[in-house]
């Protein structure tokens, strides 16, 4: 049975000094008051015990239809995006409704145990039957008690380059996909890629949907579909609803081009998602040495005032055999890969897996403030630095005042026996 809370006490909040109590009424946050000293939690109160309390984690980019299929029917040995797409094509041919629902829910439970309450999943719609999409629409309803799930109609094998690609995208939107996806760098030609981006933004705009494009997920410095996406977002004044995922090629663009590009990016205000563990693994594959990291320009985008978040992208699928649902692992890798272990970055790092992910998903009621849904997590640590050092599972996760997760704080040396 889940507990309905009346308050969270002894909470540390980012941007405020000392301890705080957060009252909860009818599933929403009430007043937030500073505490002079630590207090004993009453019945139906959650004791944060001086740990950091943050909004629930956001997993802004994952492929749940492919989750937990690594090695089926074969392993991706080259570690390239392209062999991943081939392996997935073989596995996709055997998908069933129950298969997709089972793996997606198994993954979402793992995410819930790690304090994730908001997820955006891409679902491959280059399938004449749309088996995975129909199953995922069911999953969205089945899991609504513990996670808000957004579904992207994702054309893995292209819109222009796959038979009936446009019709399948339109059908996916008609069936209820929330977000329009794309994959311009995988289309057969540059023109197909650019045309597909213009078409998909129009489609989303016409149907009042969000946009999230796999954009330039390649080390090719000539892959420049981001400028097309940003220009369309600007033209339609749609930037807050448009997300560019990956943009790995930006890590290979030269600075002169970037300086022009960044002007457009700032004007358009679109959102960015980087998947550090995935890109470290899949990119740089056609380099000898030096080997590129394959990540977009995360600190530069943040410095330009743009919103960037990190996502896991994969969990044990044809593209990436690892993953455990812990966003702190993704964050740790991303900060390393992007040269962001300066204390100024560490102190604000949680925004990369909370607020900026919420911005990418265009969430409206996200955060810790009076009147917002009482959704939050208790981390293991008093500061972002401590949380990152430990990378421990969340101590608690609360959703609309219900306690979804509550586990004991782990002592650092628990289990150590030196005789
Ligand atoms: N599909 C794709 O195009 N790129 C990825 N990183 C994954 C699936 C995981
Ligand atoms: Fe992806």
CSV table of C-alpha atoms and ligand atoms in Angstrom, one decimal:
chain,number,residue,atom,x,y,z
A,1,UNK,CA,0.0,0.0,0.0
A,2,UNK,CA,1.3,3.5,-0.8
A,3,UNK,CA,1.3,6.1,1.9
A,4,UNK,CA,-0.4,9.5,1.3
A,5,UNK,CA,1.9,12.1,2.7
A,6,UNK,CA,0.9,15.3,4.6
A,7,UNK,CA,4.5,16.7,4.6
A,8,UNK,CA,8.1,16.1,3.7
A,9,UNK,CA,10.4,17.4,6.5
A,10,UNK,CA,14.1,18.0,6.9
A,11,UNK,CA,14.5,18.7,3.2
A,12,UNK,CA,17.3,20.5,1.6
A,13,UNK,CA,16.3,22.4,-1.6
A,14,UNK,CA,18.5,23.8,-4.3
A,15,UNK,CA,18.8,27.6,-4.2
A,16,UNK,CA,17.7,27.8,-0.5
A,17,UNK,CA,19.7,27.6,2.6
A,18,UNK,CA,19.0,25.3,5.5
A,19,UNK,CA,16.3,22.7,6.1
A,20,UNK,CA,12.7,23.1,4.9
A,21,UNK,CA,9.3,21.4,5.4
A,22,UNK,CA,7.0,21.0,2.4
A,23,UNK,CA,3.4,20.4,3.2
A,24,UNK,CA,1.3,18.3,0.9
A,25,UNK,CA,-2.5,18.7,0.4
A,26,UNK,CA,-4.7,16.7,-2.0
A,27,UNK,CA,-1.6,15.6,-4.0
A,28,UNK,CA,-0.2,19.1,-4.4
A,29,UNK,CA,2.6,21.0,-2.6
A,30,UNK,CA,1.3,23.4,0.0
A,31,UNK,CA,3.5,25.9,1.8
A,32,UNK,CA,7.2,25.5,2.0
A,33,UNK,CA,8.7,26.8,5.2
A,34,UNK,CA,12.2,27.0,6.6
A,35,UNK,CA,13.0,25.0,9.7
A,36,UNK,CA,15.2,26.4,12.4
A,37,UNK,CA,16.4,22.9,13.4
A,38,UNK,CA,15.8,19.4,12.3
A,39,UNK,CA,12.5,17.9,13.4
A,40,UNK,CA,11.1,14.4,14.1
A,41,UNK,CA,8.8,13.3,11.3
A,42,UNK,CA,5.2,12.6,12.4
A,43,UNK,CA,3.0,9.8,11.0
A,44,UNK,CA,2.4,10.3,7.3
A,45,UNK,CA,5.4,12.6,7.1
A,46,UNK,CA,8.5,11.7,5.1
A,47,UNK,CA,11.8,12.4,6.7
A,48,UNK,CA,14.3,13.6,4.1
A,49,UNK,CA,16.9,13.6,6.8
A,50,UNK,CA,18.8,16.6,5.5
A,51,UNK,CA,19.2,15.2,2.0
A,52,UNK,CA,18.6,17.1,-1.2
A,53,UNK,CA,15.0,17.0,-2.4
A,54,UNK,CA,14.6,17.7,-6.2
A,55,UNK,CA,11.8,17.4,-8.8
A,56,UNK,CA,11.4,13.9,-10.1
A,57,UNK,CA,14.0,12.8,-12.7
A,58,UNK,CA,13.0,13.2,-16.4
A,59,UNK,CA,14.2,10.5,-18.9
A,60,UNK,CA,13.7,12.6,-22.0
A,61,UNK,CA,15.0,10.2,-24.7
A,62,UNK,CA,14.7,6.4,-24.6
A,63,UNK,CA,13.6,3.7,-27.1
A,64,UNK,CA,11.3,1.5,-25.0
A,65,UNK,CA,10.2,-0.6,-28.0
A,66,UNK,CA,13.8,-1.9,-28.3
A,67,UNK,CA,14.6,-2.0,-24.6
A,68,UNK,CA,16.0,-5.3,-23.3
A,69,UNK,CA,16.5,-6.8,-26.7
A,70,UNK,CA,20.3,-6.7,-26.9
A,71,UNK,CA,21.7,-9.8,-28.6
A,72,UNK,CA,18.4,-10.7,-30.2
A,73,UNK,CA,18.8,-12.2,-32.7
A,74,UNK,CA,22.4,-11.2,-32.8
A,75,UNK,CA,24.8,-8.8,-31.1
A,76,UNK,CA,25.9,-5.5,-32.6
A,77,UNK,CA,29.6,-6.3,-32.9
A,78,UNK,CA,30.8,-3.2,-34.7
A,79,UNK,CA,29.2,-0.8,-32.2
A,80,UNK,CA,27.9,1.5,-35.0
A,81,UNK,CA,24.5,3.1,-35.3
A,82,UNK,CA,24.2,1.4,-38.6
A,83,UNK,CA,24.7,-2.2,-37.5
A,84,UNK,CA,22.3,-1.4,-34.6
A,85,UNK,CA,19.6,-0.4,-37.2
A,86,UNK,CA,20.2,-3.7,-39.0
A,87,UNK,CA,20.0,-5.8,-35.9
A,88,UNK,CA,16.9,-4.0,-34.8
A,89,UNK,CA,15.4,-4.5,-38.3
A,90,UNK,CA,15.7,-8.3,-37.7
A,91,UNK,CA,14.2,-8.1,-34.2
A,92,UNK,CA,11.5,-5.7,-35.3
A,93,UNK,CA,10.1,-8.4,-37.7
A,94,UNK,CA,9.3,-10.6,-34.6
A,95,UNK,CA,7.6,-8.0,-32.4
A,96,UNK,CA,4.3,-8.8,-30.8
A,97,UNK,CA,2.0,-6.7,-28.6
A,98,UNK,CA,2.8,-8.7,-25.5
A,99,UNK,CA,6.5,-8.6,-26.2
A,100,UNK,CA,6.6,-4.8,-26.4
A,101,UNK,CA,4.3,-4.3,-23.4
A,102,UNK,CA,6.4,-6.7,-21.2
A,103,UNK,CA,9.8,-5.1,-22.0
A,104,UNK,CA,8.5,-1.5,-21.8
A,105,UNK,CA,6.9,-2.0,-18.5
A,106,UNK,CA,9.9,-3.9,-17.1
A,107,UNK,CA,12.0,-0.9,-18.1
A,108,UNK,CA,9.6,1.7,-16.7
A,109,UNK,CA,9.5,0.0,-13.3
A,110,UNK,CA,13.3,0.1,-13.2
A,111,UNK,CA,13.1,3.8,-14.1
A,112,UNK,CA,10.5,4.3,-11.3
A,113,UNK,CA,12.8,2.7,-8.8
A,114,UNK,CA,15.4,5.3,-9.8
A,115,UNK,CA,13.1,8.2,-9.3
A,116,UNK,CA,12.1,8.8,-12.9
A,117,UNK,CA,8.5,10.0,-13.3
A,118,UNK,CA,8.5,11.5,-16.8
A,119,UNK,CA,9.6,9.6,-19.9
A,120,UNK,CA,9.7,10.4,-23.6
A,121,UNK,CA,10.0,7.3,-25.7
A,122,UNK,CA,10.7,7.1,-29.4
A,123,UNK,CA,8.8,4.2,-31.1
A,124,UNK,CA,9.7,3.0,-34.5
A,125,UNK,CA,6.9,3.5,-37.0
A,126,UNK,CA,8.7,2.2,-40.0
A,127,UNK,CA,6.5,-0.9,-39.7
A,128,UNK,CA,3.4,-1.3,-41.9
A,129,UNK,CA,1.6,-2.9,-38.9
A,130,UNK,CA,2.6,-0.3,-36.3
A,131,UNK,CA,2.8,-3.1,-33.8
A,132,UNK,CA,5.1,-1.3,-31.4
A,133,UNK,CA,3.2,2.0,-31.6
A,134,UNK,CA,-0.1,0.4,-30.8
A,135,UNK,CA,1.4,-1.5,-27.9
A,136,UNK,CA,3.1,1.6,-26.5
A,137,UNK,CA,-0.2,3.6,-26.6
A,138,UNK,CA,-1.6,0.9,-24.3
A,139,UNK,CA,1.5,1.0,-22.1
A,140,UNK,CA,1.0,4.8,-21.7
A,141,UNK,CA,-2.4,4.2,-20.0
A,142,UNK,CA,-1.2,1.2,-18.0
A,143,UNK,CA,1.7,3.0,-16.3
A,144,UNK,CA,0.0,6.4,-15.8
A,145,UNK,CA,-0.1,5.9,-12.0
A,146,UNK,CA,3.7,6.0,-11.8
A,147,UNK,CA,5.0,7.7,-14.9
A,148,UNK,CA,3.9,10.3,-17.5
A,149,UNK,CA,4.8,8.8,-20.9
A,150,UNK,CA,5.2,10.8,-24.1
A,151,UNK,CA,5.3,8.8,-27.3
A,152,UNK,CA,7.3,9.9,-30.4
A,153,UNK,CA,6.4,8.6,-33.8
A,154,UNK,CA,10.0,7.8,-34.8
A,155,UNK,CA,10.7,6.8,-38.4
A,156,UNK,CA,13.8,4.7,-37.8
A,157,UNK,CA,14.4,3.8,-41.5
A,158,UNK,CA,13.4,7.3,-42.7
A,159,UNK,CA,10.3,9.1,-43.9
A,160,UNK,CA,11.4,9.8,-47.5
A,161,UNK,CA,13.5,6.7,-47.7
A,162,UNK,CA,10.9,4.1,-46.5
A,163,UNK,CA,7.9,2.9,-48.4
A,164,UNK,CA,4.8,4.8,-47.2
A,165,UNK,CA,7.0,6.6,-44.7
A,166,UNK,CA,4.8,9.7,-44.7
A,167,UNK,CA,1.5,7.8,-44.5
A,168,UNK,CA,2.9,5.8,-41.5
A,169,UNK,CA,3.9,9.0,-39.7
A,170,UNK,CA,0.4,10.5,-40.3
A,171,UNK,CA,-1.3,7.3,-39.1
A,172,UNK,CA,0.8,7.3,-36.0
A,173,UNK,CA,-0.3,10.8,-35.2
A,174,UNK,CA,-3.9,9.9,-35.9
A,175,UNK,CA,-3.6,6.9,-33.5
A,176,UNK,CA,-2.4,9.3,-30.7
A,177,UNK,CA,1.4,9.8,-30.8
A,178,UNK,CA,2.3,13.0,-28.9
A,179,UNK,CA,5.4,13.9,-30.7
A,180,UNK,CA,6.6,13.9,-34.3
A,181,UNK,CA,10.1,12.5,-34.9
A,182,UNK,CA,12.6,12.3,-37.7
A,183,UNK,CA,16.0,11.0,-38.8
A,184,UNK,CA,17.3,13.3,-41.6
A,185,UNK,CA,20.9,12.1,-41.4
A,186,UNK,CA,19.8,8.6,-42.3
A,187,UNK,CA,17.6,9.6,-45.3
A,188,UNK,CA,19.1,8.5,-48.6
A,189,UNK,CA,20.1,12.0,-49.7
A,190,UNK,CA,20.7,15.4,-48.2
A,191,UNK,CA,17.6,16.7,-50.0
A,192,UNK,CA,15.5,14.0,-48.6
A,193,UNK,CA,16.8,14.8,-45.2
A,194,UNK,CA,16.0,18.5,-45.4
A,195,UNK,CA,12.6,17.9,-47.0
A,196,UNK,CA,11.7,15.4,-44.3
A,197,UNK,CA,12.5,18.0,-41.6
A,198,UNK,CA,10.4,20.7,-43.2
A,199,UNK,CA,7.6,18.3,-43.7
A,200,UNK,CA,7.6,16.8,-40.2
A,201,UNK,CA,7.6,20.2,-38.5
A,202,UNK,CA,4.6,21.3,-40.6
A,203,UNK,CA,2.9,18.0,-39.6
A,204,UNK,CA,3.4,18.7,-35.9
A,205,UNK,CA,2.3,22.3,-36.2
A,206,UNK,CA,-0.8,21.3,-38.1
A,207,UNK,CA,-1.8,18.7,-35.5
A,208,UNK,CA,-0.7,20.7,-32.5
A,209,UNK,CA,2.0,18.1,-31.6
A,210,UNK,CA,5.5,18.4,-30.3
A,211,UNK,CA,8.7,17.7,-32.3
A,212,UNK,CA,11.7,15.7,-31.4
A,213,UNK,CA,14.1,14.8,-34.2
A,214,UNK,CA,17.1,12.5,-34.2
A,215,UNK,CA,19.2,15.2,-35.8
A,216,UNK,CA,22.7,14.7,-37.1
A,217,UNK,CA,23.5,11.6,-35.0
A,218,UNK,CA,26.7,11.1,-37.0
A,219,UNK,CA,30.3,12.4,-36.9
A,220,UNK,CA,29.9,13.9,-40.4
A,221,UNK,CA,30.7,17.6,-40.2
A,222,UNK,CA,28.6,18.1,-43.4
A,223,UNK,CA,25.4,16.8,-41.6
A,224,UNK,CA,23.7,20.1,-41.1
A,225,UNK,CA,20.0,19.3,-40.6
A,226,UNK,CA,20.0,21.2,-37.3
A,227,UNK,CA,19.9,24.5,-39.1
A,228,UNK,CA,16.9,23.4,-41.1
A,229,UNK,CA,15.1,22.3,-37.9
A,230,UNK,CA,16.0,25.5,-36.1
A,231,UNK,CA,14.9,27.7,-39.1
A,232,UNK,CA,11.5,25.9,-39.3
A,233,UNK,CA,11.0,26.2,-35.5
A,234,UNK,CA,11.8,29.9,-35.8
A,235,UNK,CA,9.6,30.4,-38.9
A,236,UNK,CA,6.6,28.9,-37.1
A,237,UNK,CA,7.5,30.4,-33.7
A,238,UNK,CA,7.5,26.9,-32.4
A,239,UNK,CA,10.9,26.7,-30.6
A,240,UNK,CA,9.6,25.8,-27.2
A,241,UNK,CA,7.9,22.7,-28.7
A,242,UNK,CA,10.8,21.5,-30.8
A,243,UNK,CA,13.7,19.4,-29.5
A,244,UNK,CA,16.8,18.4,-31.4
A,245,UNK,CA,18.2,15.1,-30.1
A,246,UNK,CA,21.8,14.1,-30.4
A,247,UNK,CA,23.2,16.8,-32.8
A,248,UNK,CA,26.5,14.8,-32.6
A,249,UNK,CA,27.8,16.4,-35.8
A,250,UNK,CA,28.0,19.7,-33.9
A,251,UNK,CA,31.0,18.2,-32.1
A,252,UNK,CA,32.7,18.0,-35.6
A,253,UNK,CA,31.6,21.4,-37.0
A,254,UNK,CA,34.2,24.1,-37.2
A,255,UNK,CA,33.9,27.2,-35.0
A,256,UNK,CA,33.2,29.6,-37.9
A,257,UNK,CA,30.1,27.6,-38.9
A,258,UNK,CA,29.1,27.2,-35.2
A,259,UNK,CA,29.3,30.9,-34.6
A,260,UNK,CA,26.7,31.5,-37.3
A,261,UNK,CA,24.6,28.5,-36.3
A,262,UNK,CA,24.4,29.6,-32.6
A,263,UNK,CA,22.8,32.9,-33.7
A,264,UNK,CA,20.0,30.9,-35.3
A,265,UNK,CA,19.7,28.5,-32.4
A,266,UNK,CA,19.3,31.3,-29.9
A,267,UNK,CA,16.7,33.0,-32.1
A,268,UNK,CA,14.7,29.8,-32.5
A,269,UNK,CA,14.9,28.8,-28.8
A,270,UNK,CA,14.7,25.1,-29.5
A,271,UNK,CA,15.7,22.5,-26.9
A,272,UNK,CA,18.6,20.0,-27.0
A,273,UNK,CA,19.1,16.5,-25.8
A,274,UNK,CA,22.4,14.8,-25.6
A,275,UNK,CA,22.8,11.1,-24.8
A,276,UNK,CA,26.4,10.9,-23.5
A,277,UNK,CA,26.8,7.1,-22.9
A,278,UNK,CA,25.2,6.3,-26.2
A,279,UNK,CA,27.2,8.7,-28.2
A,280,UNK,CA,30.5,7.8,-26.6
A,281,UNK,CA,29.7,4.2,-27.6
A,282,UNK,CA,28.3,4.7,-31.1
A,283,UNK,CA,30.3,7.7,-32.4
A,284,UNK,CA,33.9,7.9,-33.2
A,285,UNK,CA,33.6,4.5,-34.9
A,286,UNK,CA,35.0,5.6,-38.2
A,287,UNK,CA,38.0,7.4,-36.6
A,288,UNK,CA,41.4,5.8,-35.9
A,289,UNK,CA,43.3,8.2,-33.6
A,290,UNK,CA,42.5,10.8,-32.4
A,291,UNK,CA,39.0,9.5,-31.8
A,292,UNK,CA,36.1,12.0,-31.5
A,293,UNK,CA,33.8,11.8,-28.5
A,294,UNK,CA,30.8,12.3,-30.7
A,295,UNK,CA,28.9,14.6,-28.4
A,296,UNK,CA,27.3,17.9,-29.2
A,297,UNK,CA,28.6,21.2,-27.7
A,298,UNK,CA,26.8,20.9,-24.3
A,299,UNK,CA,28.5,23.6,-22.2
A,300,UNK,CA,28.6,26.1,-25.1
A,301,UNK,CA,24.8,25.6,-25.7
A,302,UNK,CA,24.2,26.1,-22.0
A,303,UNK,CA,26.4,29.2,-22.0
A,304,UNK,CA,24.3,30.5,-24.8
A,305,UNK,CA,21.3,30.3,-22.6
A,306,UNK,CA,19.8,27.2,-24.4
A,307,UNK,CA,18.2,24.3,-22.6
A,308,UNK,CA,20.2,21.0,-22.8
A,309,UNK,CA,19.3,17.8,-21.0
A,310,UNK,CA,20.9,14.3,-20.9
A,311,UNK,CA,19.1,11.1,-21.7
A,312,UNK,CA,19.9,7.4,-21.6
A,313,UNK,CA,18.7,6.7,-25.2
A,314,UNK,CA,19.1,2.9,-24.8
A,315,UNK,CA,18.9,0.3,-22.2
A,316,UNK,CA,20.3,-3.1,-23.3
A,317,UNK,CA,19.2,-2.8,-27.0
A,318,UNK,CA,20.8,-3.3,-30.4
A,319,UNK,CA,22.6,0.0,-30.1
A,320,UNK,CA,23.9,-0.2,-26.5
A,321,UNK,CA,24.2,-3.3,-24.3
A,322,UNK,CA,24.5,-1.5,-21.0
A,323,UNK,CA,22.2,0.7,-18.8
A,324,UNK,CA,20.6,0.3,-15.4
A,325,UNK,CA,18.0,3.1,-15.2
A,326,UNK,CA,20.1,5.3,-12.9
A,327,UNK,CA,20.2,8.8,-14.4
A,328,UNK,CA,23.1,9.7,-12.2
A,329,UNK,CA,25.3,7.3,-14.2
A,330,UNK,CA,24.3,9.1,-17.4
A,331,UNK,CA,24.9,12.5,-15.7
A,332,UNK,CA,28.4,11.4,-14.5
A,333,UNK,CA,29.4,10.2,-18.0
A,334,UNK,CA,28.1,13.3,-19.6
A,335,UNK,CA,29.9,15.7,-17.3
A,336,UNK,CA,33.1,13.7,-17.9
A,337,UNK,CA,32.7,13.6,-21.7
A,338,UNK,CA,31.8,17.3,-21.9
A,339,UNK,CA,34.6,18.7,-19.7
A,340,UNK,CA,32.0,19.8,-17.2
A,341,UNK,CA,33.6,18.8,-13.9
A,342,UNK,CA,34.3,22.3,-12.9
A,343,UNK,CA,32.5,23.1,-9.6
A,344,UNK,CA,30.3,25.7,-11.3
A,345,UNK,CA,28.9,22.9,-13.6
A,346,UNK,CA,28.7,20.3,-10.8
A,347,UNK,CA,26.7,22.7,-8.7
A,348,UNK,CA,24.1,23.2,-11.4
A,349,UNK,CA,24.4,19.7,-12.9
A,350,UNK,CA,21.1,18.3,-11.7
A,351,UNK,CA,19.2,20.6,-14.1
A,352,UNK,CA,20.5,18.3,-16.9
A,353,UNK,CA,18.4,15.4,-15.7
A,354,UNK,CA,15.5,17.5,-14.2
A,355,UNK,CA,14.5,21.0,-15.3
A,356,UNK,CA,16.1,21.0,-18.7
A,357,UNK,CA,14.5,17.6,-19.5
A,358,UNK,CA,11.2,19.0,-18.4
A,359,UNK,CA,11.8,21.9,-20.8
A,360,UNK,CA,12.6,19.5,-23.7
A,361,UNK,CA,9.3,17.6,-22.9
A,362,UNK,CA,7.4,20.9,-22.7
A,363,UNK,CA,6.1,19.9,-19.3
A,364,UNK,CA,3.8,22.5,-17.7
A,365,UNK,CA,3.5,21.6,-14.1
A,366,UNK,CA,7.0,20.6,-13.2
A,367,UNK,CA,9.0,21.7,-10.2
A,368,UNK,CA,8.8,22.2,-6.5
A,369,UNK,CA,6.5,25.1,-5.6
A,370,UNK,CA,3.2,25.7,-3.9
A,371,UNK,CA,0.3,24.5,-6.0
A,372,UNK,CA,2.3,22.2,-8.2
A,373,UNK,CA,1.7,18.4,-8.1
A,374,UNK,CA,3.6,16.9,-5.1
A,375,UNK,CA,6.1,15.0,-7.2
A,376,UNK,CA,9.7,14.9,-6.0
A,377,UNK,CA,12.6,12.7,-5.1
A,378,UNK,CA,14.9,12.5,-2.1
A,379,UNK,CA,18.5,12.1,-3.2
A,380,UNK,CA,21.3,10.5,-1.2
A,381,UNK,CA,23.4,13.5,-0.5
A,382,UNK,CA,23.1,17.1,0.8
A,383,UNK,CA,24.6,18.8,-2.3
A,384,UNK,CA,24.8,17.9,-6.0
A,385,UNK,CA,28.4,17.1,-5.5
A,386,UNK,CA,27.7,14.5,-2.8
A,387,UNK,CA,24.9,13.1,-4.9
A,388,UNK,CA,27.2,12.7,-7.9
A,389,UNK,CA,30.0,11.3,-5.9
A,390,UNK,CA,27.7,8.6,-4.5
A,391,UNK,CA,25.6,7.9,-7.6
A,392,UNK,CA,23.3,6.0,-5.2
A,393,UNK,CA,19.7,5.1,-5.9
A,394,UNK,CA,17.2,7.8,-4.8
A,395,UNK,CA,16.1,7.4,-1.1
A,396,UNK,CA,12.5,8.2,-1.9
A,397,UNK,CA,10.2,9.1,-4.8
A,398,UNK,CA,6.9,10.8,-4.2
A,399,UNK,CA,4.1,11.2,-6.8
A,400,UNK,CA,1.1,13.3,-6.1
A,401,UNK,CA,1.7,12.8,-2.4
A,402,UNK,CA,2.0,9.0,-2.7
A,403,UNK,CA,5.3,7.4,-1.8
A,404,UNK,CA,6.4,5.3,-4.7
A,405,UNK,CA,9.8,4.5,-3.4
A,406,UNK,CA,11.2,4.6,0.2
A,407,UNK,CA,14.4,2.9,0.9
A,408,UNK,CA,16.9,3.2,3.7
A,409,UNK,CA,19.9,5.5,3.3
A,410,UNK,CA,23.0,3.3,2.6
A,411,UNK,CA,25.9,3.8,5.0
A,412,UNK,CA,29.1,4.4,2.9
A,413,UNK,CA,31.0,1.5,4.5
A,414,UNK,CA,28.1,-0.8,5.0
A,415,UNK,CA,29.1,-4.4,4.6
A,416,UNK,CA,32.8,-3.8,4.9
A,417,UNK,CA,34.5,-6.3,7.2
A,418,UNK,CA,38.3,-5.9,7.6
A,419,UNK,CA,38.6,-8.6,10.2
B,1,LIG,N1,17.9,4.6,-33.2
B,1,LIG,C1,18.7,5.6,-33.6
B,1,LIG,O1,18.6,6.0,-34.8
B,1,LIG,N2,19.7,6.1,-32.8
B,1,LIG,C2,19.8,5.6,-31.6
B,1,LIG,N3,20.8,6.1,-30.8
B,1,LIG,C3,19.0,4.6,-31.1
B,1,LIG,C4,18.1,4.1,-32.0
B,1,LIG,C5,19.2,4.0,-29.7
B,2,LIG,FE1,17.5,7.8,-29.9
